[in-house]
Amino acid sequence: MNRRSAAIQGCSTIGAYDTRCLLLKKGEMPVFLFIYKSVFGALIAAFFASAVFADVPVIPRGESFNCKPTHVWDGDGPVWCSEGPRLRLAGIAARELDGSCSAGHPCPSVSANEARDALASLLGTPTGVSRHGHILINGPTLQCRSDGPAGGNRTAAWCVSPRHGDINCAMVSGGWALRWDRYWRDHRC
């Protein structure tokens, strides 16, 4: 910027940090303001994301708890509980929704959608699909026992339904998931 254009704008100084001296095209935002807004927006997003995840309890290993299932993602979880926890069924492995199997995990031949739909039916009555793709369900309260953290904000759990008995065992006996010996431990069906 030259002194003449600075004078036209009413600037008393010419400097990179004097925001009054920036000549911008209509609709442009000064770079420092863009960065400020981006950083501020990211901080606000992180705050709200942490508040959402902070409300999801991970139940300590060995504790019993109730779970009224509301959403299912795939054949081994997560299962959202109205009481707060998000469950991953302990001791089993089902395909990911994209049809893949994670390295080192047992890999059942049944499709991911079949496994997810079977789990939803074992947990209750499917009532629709959420905007994020979760199967919405209405089912009875499960009696669960925590096997500890399952990564992220999920609790690994062994759950029993008043309608179908041991859900983890039902997924294996139905062929929708495989027993994962590394985590199955001494569980009995």
mmCIF file of C-alpha atoms in Angstrom:
data_model
loop_
_atom_site.group_PDB
_atom_site.id
_atom_site.type_symbol
_atom_site.label_atom_id
_atom_site.label_comp_id
_atom_site.label_asym_id
_atom_site.label_seq_id
_atom_site.Cartn_x
_atom_site.Cartn_y
_atom_site.Cartn_z
ATOM 1 C CA MET A 1 0.000 0.000 0.000
ATOM 2 C CA ASN A 2 1.397 3.426 -0.823
ATOM 3 C CA ARG A 3 1.025 6.636 1.231
ATOM 4 C CA ARG A 4 -1.560 8.081 -1.140
ATOM 5 C CA SER A 5 -3.958 5.125 -0.791
ATOM 6 C CA ALA A 6 -3.354 5.166 2.989
ATOM 7 C CA ALA A 7 -4.301 8.838 3.071
ATOM 8 C CA ILE A 8 -7.419 8.106 1.036
ATOM 9 C CA GLN A 9 -8.467 5.538 3.602
ATOM 10 C CA GLY A 10 -7.786 7.927 6.471
ATOM 11 C CA CYS A 11 -4.852 5.930 7.819
ATOM 12 C CA SER A 12 -2.308 7.750 9.863
ATOM 13 C CA THR A 13 0.340 5.077 9.487
ATOM 14 C CA ILE A 14 1.247 2.420 7.046
ATOM 15 C CA GLY A 15 1.937 -0.888 8.720
ATOM 16 C CA ALA A 16 1.179 -4.513 8.426
ATOM 17 C CA TYR A 17 -0.601 -4.511 11.777
ATOM 18 C CA ASP A 18 -2.670 -1.367 11.335
ATOM 19 C CA THR A 19 -6.005 -2.874 10.338
ATOM 20 C CA ARG A 20 -7.394 0.539 9.409
ATOM 21 C CA CYS A 21 -4.904 0.662 6.547
ATOM 22 C CA LEU A 22 -5.894 -2.530 4.772
ATOM 23 C CA LEU A 23 -7.400 -2.033 1.355
ATOM 24 C CA LEU A 24 -9.719 -4.931 0.675
ATOM 25 C CA LYS A 25 -12.051 -5.769 -2.121
ATOM 26 C CA LYS A 26 -15.701 -5.791 -1.190
ATOM 27 C CA GLY A 27 -16.541 -8.944 0.817
ATOM 28 C CA GLU A 28 -12.940 -9.844 1.689
ATOM 29 C CA MET A 29 -11.909 -10.472 5.264
ATOM 30 C CA PRO A 30 -8.458 -9.510 6.611
ATOM 31 C CA VAL A 31 -6.323 -12.645 7.047
ATOM 32 C CA PHE A 32 -5.751 -12.116 10.775
ATOM 33 C CA LEU A 33 -9.525 -11.794 11.323
ATOM 34 C CA PHE A 34 -10.130 -14.986 9.338
ATOM 35 C CA ILE A 35 -7.562 -16.841 11.480
ATOM 36 C CA TYR A 36 -9.059 -15.392 14.655
ATOM 37 C CA LYS A 37 -12.549 -16.522 13.644
ATOM 38 C CA SER A 38 -11.278 -19.983 12.620
ATOM 39 C CA VAL A 39 -9.400 -20.542 15.882
ATOM 40 C CA PHE A 40 -12.309 -19.212 17.927
ATOM 41 C CA GLY A 41 -14.743 -21.445 16.043
ATOM 42 C CA ALA A 42 -12.527 -24.485 16.580
ATOM 43 C CA LEU A 43 -12.306 -23.771 20.308
ATOM 44 C CA ILE A 44 -16.078 -23.470 20.578
ATOM 45 C CA ALA A 45 -16.574 -26.720 18.625
ATOM 46 C CA ALA A 46 -14.049 -28.520 20.850
ATOM 47 C CA PHE A 47 -15.812 -27.233 23.962
ATOM 48 C CA PHE A 48 -19.207 -28.524 22.846
ATOM 49 C CA ALA A 49 -17.761 -31.842 21.645
ATOM 50 C CA SER A 50 -16.054 -32.373 25.012
ATOM 51 C CA ALA A 51 -19.301 -31.554 26.795
ATOM 52 C CA VAL A 52 -21.146 -34.173 24.738
ATOM 53 C CA PHE A 53 -18.541 -36.883 25.379
ATOM 54 C CA ALA A 54 -18.156 -35.926 29.043
ATOM 55 C CA ASP A 55 -21.780 -36.942 29.639
ATOM 56 C CA VAL A 56 -21.164 -40.517 28.432
ATOM 57 C CA PRO A 57 -20.046 -42.629 31.388
ATOM 58 C CA VAL A 58 -17.735 -45.609 31.019
ATOM 59 C CA ILE A 59 -18.895 -48.134 33.606
ATOM 60 C CA PRO A 60 -16.031 -49.648 35.663
ATOM 61 C CA ARG A 61 -15.289 -53.345 35.137
ATOM 62 C CA GLY A 62 -17.378 -55.683 37.262
ATOM 63 C CA GLU A 63 -20.213 -53.220 37.911
ATOM 64 C CA SER A 64 -23.773 -54.151 36.972
ATOM 65 C CA PHE A 65 -26.046 -51.592 35.342
ATOM 66 C CA ASN A 66 -29.282 -51.246 33.371
ATOM 67 C CA CYS A 67 -29.481 -50.276 29.721
ATOM 68 C CA LYS A 68 -32.656 -49.368 27.871
ATOM 69 C CA PRO A 69 -31.376 -49.506 24.270
ATOM 70 C CA THR A 70 -32.295 -46.628 21.965
ATOM 71 C CA HIS A 71 -29.843 -46.834 19.002
ATOM 72 C CA VAL A 72 -27.647 -49.525 17.382
ATOM 73 C CA TRP A 73 -24.734 -48.877 15.020
ATOM 74 C CA ASP A 74 -23.484 -52.333 13.971
ATOM 75 C CA GLY A 75 -23.477 -55.982 15.049
ATOM 76 C CA ASP A 76 -21.284 -55.575 18.115
ATOM 77 C CA GLY A 77 -22.162 -51.993 19.027
ATOM 78 C CA PRO A 78 -22.122 -49.359 20.008
ATOM 79 C CA VAL A 79 -25.559 -49.601 21.515
ATOM 80 C CA TRP A 80 -26.820 -46.334 22.999
ATOM 81 C CA CYS A 81 -28.588 -46.633 26.364
ATOM 82 C CA SER A 82 -31.160 -44.089 27.555
ATOM 83 C CA GLU A 83 -29.334 -44.092 30.922
ATOM 84 C CA GLY A 84 -26.178 -42.733 29.264
ATOM 85 C CA PRO A 85 -23.654 -45.496 28.563
ATOM 86 C CA ARG A 86 -22.685 -46.589 25.070
ATOM 87 C CA LEU A 87 -22.031 -50.312 24.898
ATOM 88 C CA ARG A 88 -19.796 -52.502 22.848
ATOM 89 C CA LEU A 89 -20.833 -56.112 23.264
ATOM 90 C CA ALA A 90 -17.920 -57.805 25.051
ATOM 91 C CA GLY A 91 -16.201 -60.903 23.709
ATOM 92 C CA ILE A 92 -17.597 -60.822 20.167
ATOM 93 C CA ALA A 93 -16.710 -59.326 16.803
ATOM 94 C CA ALA A 94 -18.964 -58.446 13.863
ATOM 95 C CA ARG A 95 -18.126 -56.823 10.544
ATOM 96 C CA GLU A 96 -17.865 -53.044 10.302
ATOM 97 C CA LEU A 97 -20.707 -51.379 8.394
ATOM 98 C CA ASP A 98 -18.490 -50.931 5.342
ATOM 99 C CA GLY A 99 -18.168 -54.744 5.256
ATOM 100 C CA SER A 100 -14.565 -54.823 6.433
ATOM 101 C CA CYS A 101 -13.040 -56.549 9.424
ATOM 102 C CA SER A 102 -10.411 -54.808 11.490
ATOM 103 C CA ALA A 103 -6.927 -56.330 11.479
ATOM 104 C CA GLY A 104 -6.526 -58.885 14.257
ATOM 105 C CA HIS A 105 -10.287 -59.199 14.837
ATOM 106 C CA PRO A 106 -12.309 -62.346 14.083
ATOM 107 C CA CYS A 107 -14.144 -61.907 10.777
ATOM 108 C CA PRO A 108 -17.602 -63.497 10.423
ATOM 109 C CA SER A 109 -18.992 -64.340 6.991
ATOM 110 C CA VAL A 110 -22.353 -62.678 7.698
ATOM 111 C CA SER A 111 -22.759 -59.168 6.285
ATOM 112 C CA ALA A 112 -22.531 -56.127 8.502
ATOM 113 C CA ASN A 113 -26.142 -55.136 7.774
ATOM 114 C CA GLU A 114 -27.441 -58.608 8.673
ATOM 115 C CA ALA A 115 -25.514 -58.524 11.964
ATOM 116 C CA ARG A 116 -26.722 -54.999 12.789
ATOM 117 C CA ASP A 117 -30.339 -55.869 11.998
ATOM 118 C CA ALA A 118 -30.131 -59.065 14.067
ATOM 119 C CA LEU A 119 -28.775 -57.143 17.055
ATOM 120 C CA ALA A 120 -31.482 -54.494 16.713
ATOM 121 C CA SER A 121 -34.160 -57.224 16.665
ATOM 122 C CA LEU A 122 -32.653 -59.002 19.691
ATOM 123 C CA LEU A 123 -32.634 -55.723 21.623
ATOM 124 C CA GLY A 124 -36.168 -54.654 20.742
ATOM 125 C CA THR A 125 -38.300 -53.386 17.911
ATOM 126 C CA PRO A 126 -36.601 -51.313 15.203
ATOM 127 C CA THR A 127 -38.542 -48.051 14.819
ATOM 128 C CA GLY A 128 -36.571 -46.187 12.159
ATOM 129 C CA VAL A 129 -33.202 -44.784 11.202
ATOM 130 C CA SER A 130 -31.586 -41.695 12.737
ATOM 131 C CA ARG A 131 -30.174 -38.909 10.576
ATOM 132 C CA HIS A 132 -26.700 -40.388 11.278
ATOM 133 C CA GLY A 133 -27.675 -43.906 10.150
ATOM 134 C CA HIS A 134 -28.208 -45.558 13.540
ATOM 135 C CA ILE A 135 -31.079 -48.024 13.836
ATOM 136 C CA LEU A 136 -33.566 -46.613 16.340
ATOM 137 C CA ILE A 137 -35.023 -49.220 18.663
ATOM 138 C CA ASN A 138 -37.601 -49.534 21.390
ATOM 139 C CA GLY A 139 -36.865 -52.442 23.668
ATOM 140 C CA PRO A 140 -36.923 -53.684 27.224
ATOM 141 C CA THR A 141 -34.280 -52.759 29.768
ATOM 142 C CA LEU A 142 -31.208 -54.997 29.640
ATOM 143 C CA GLN A 143 -29.291 -56.170 32.691
ATOM 144 C CA CYS A 144 -25.608 -55.634 31.911
ATOM 145 C CA ARG A 145 -22.242 -56.265 33.548
ATOM 146 C CA SER A 146 -19.303 -54.119 32.548
ATOM 147 C CA ASP A 147 -16.091 -55.658 31.255
ATOM 148 C CA GLY A 148 -14.432 -52.231 31.450
ATOM 149 C CA PRO A 149 -13.571 -49.592 28.837
ATOM 150 C CA ALA A 150 -13.892 -50.535 25.176
ATOM 151 C CA GLY A 151 -12.088 -47.559 23.669
ATOM 152 C CA GLY A 152 -13.321 -44.015 23.441
ATOM 153 C CA ASN A 153 -16.452 -43.471 25.478
ATOM 154 C CA ARG A 154 -17.751 -47.055 25.200
ATOM 155 C CA THR A 155 -18.208 -49.698 27.867
ATOM 156 C CA ALA A 156 -17.573 -53.352 26.975
ATOM 157 C CA ALA A 157 -20.524 -55.241 28.429
ATOM 158 C CA TRP A 158 -22.246 -58.604 28.778
ATOM 159 C CA CYS A 159 -25.996 -58.010 28.551
ATOM 160 C CA VAL A 160 -29.104 -60.087 29.184
ATOM 161 C CA SER A 161 -32.489 -59.291 27.671
ATOM 162 C CA PRO A 162 -35.712 -60.375 29.393
ATOM 163 C CA ARG A 163 -36.918 -61.519 25.945
ATOM 164 C CA HIS A 164 -33.848 -63.221 24.401
ATOM 165 C CA GLY A 165 -31.425 -63.994 27.228
ATOM 166 C CA ASP A 166 -27.692 -63.392 26.825
ATOM 167 C CA ILE A 167 -27.358 -61.010 23.846
ATOM 168 C CA ASN A 168 -23.614 -61.650 23.344
ATOM 169 C CA CYS A 169 -24.218 -65.411 23.175
ATOM 170 C CA ALA A 170 -27.265 -64.978 20.911
ATOM 171 C CA MET A 171 -25.166 -63.011 18.393
ATOM 172 C CA VAL A 172 -22.581 -65.835 18.301
ATOM 173 C CA SER A 173 -25.072 -68.727 18.217
ATOM 174 C CA GLY A 174 -27.026 -66.972 15.436
ATOM 175 C CA GLY A 175 -23.835 -66.688 13.358
ATOM 176 C CA TRP A 176 -24.022 -62.869 13.183
ATOM 177 C CA ALA A 177 -20.801 -62.423 15.178
ATOM 178 C CA LEU A 178 -17.822 -64.540 16.162
ATOM 179 C CA ARG A 179 -16.557 -65.263 19.631
ATOM 180 C CA TRP A 180 -13.369 -63.265 20.246
ATOM 181 C CA ASP A 181 -11.332 -65.516 22.523
ATOM 182 C CA ARG A 182 -8.996 -62.705 23.544
ATOM 183 C CA TYR A 183 -11.939 -60.962 25.283
ATOM 184 C CA TRP A 184 -14.386 -63.837 25.852
ATOM 185 C CA ARG A 185 -12.464 -65.018 28.917
ATOM 186 C CA ASP A 186 -14.563 -67.392 31.041
ATOM 187 C CA HIS A 187 -18.003 -66.193 29.920
ATOM 188 C CA ARG A 188 -20.597 -68.969 29.711
ATOM 189 C CA CYS A 189 -23.710 -68.996 27.565
#
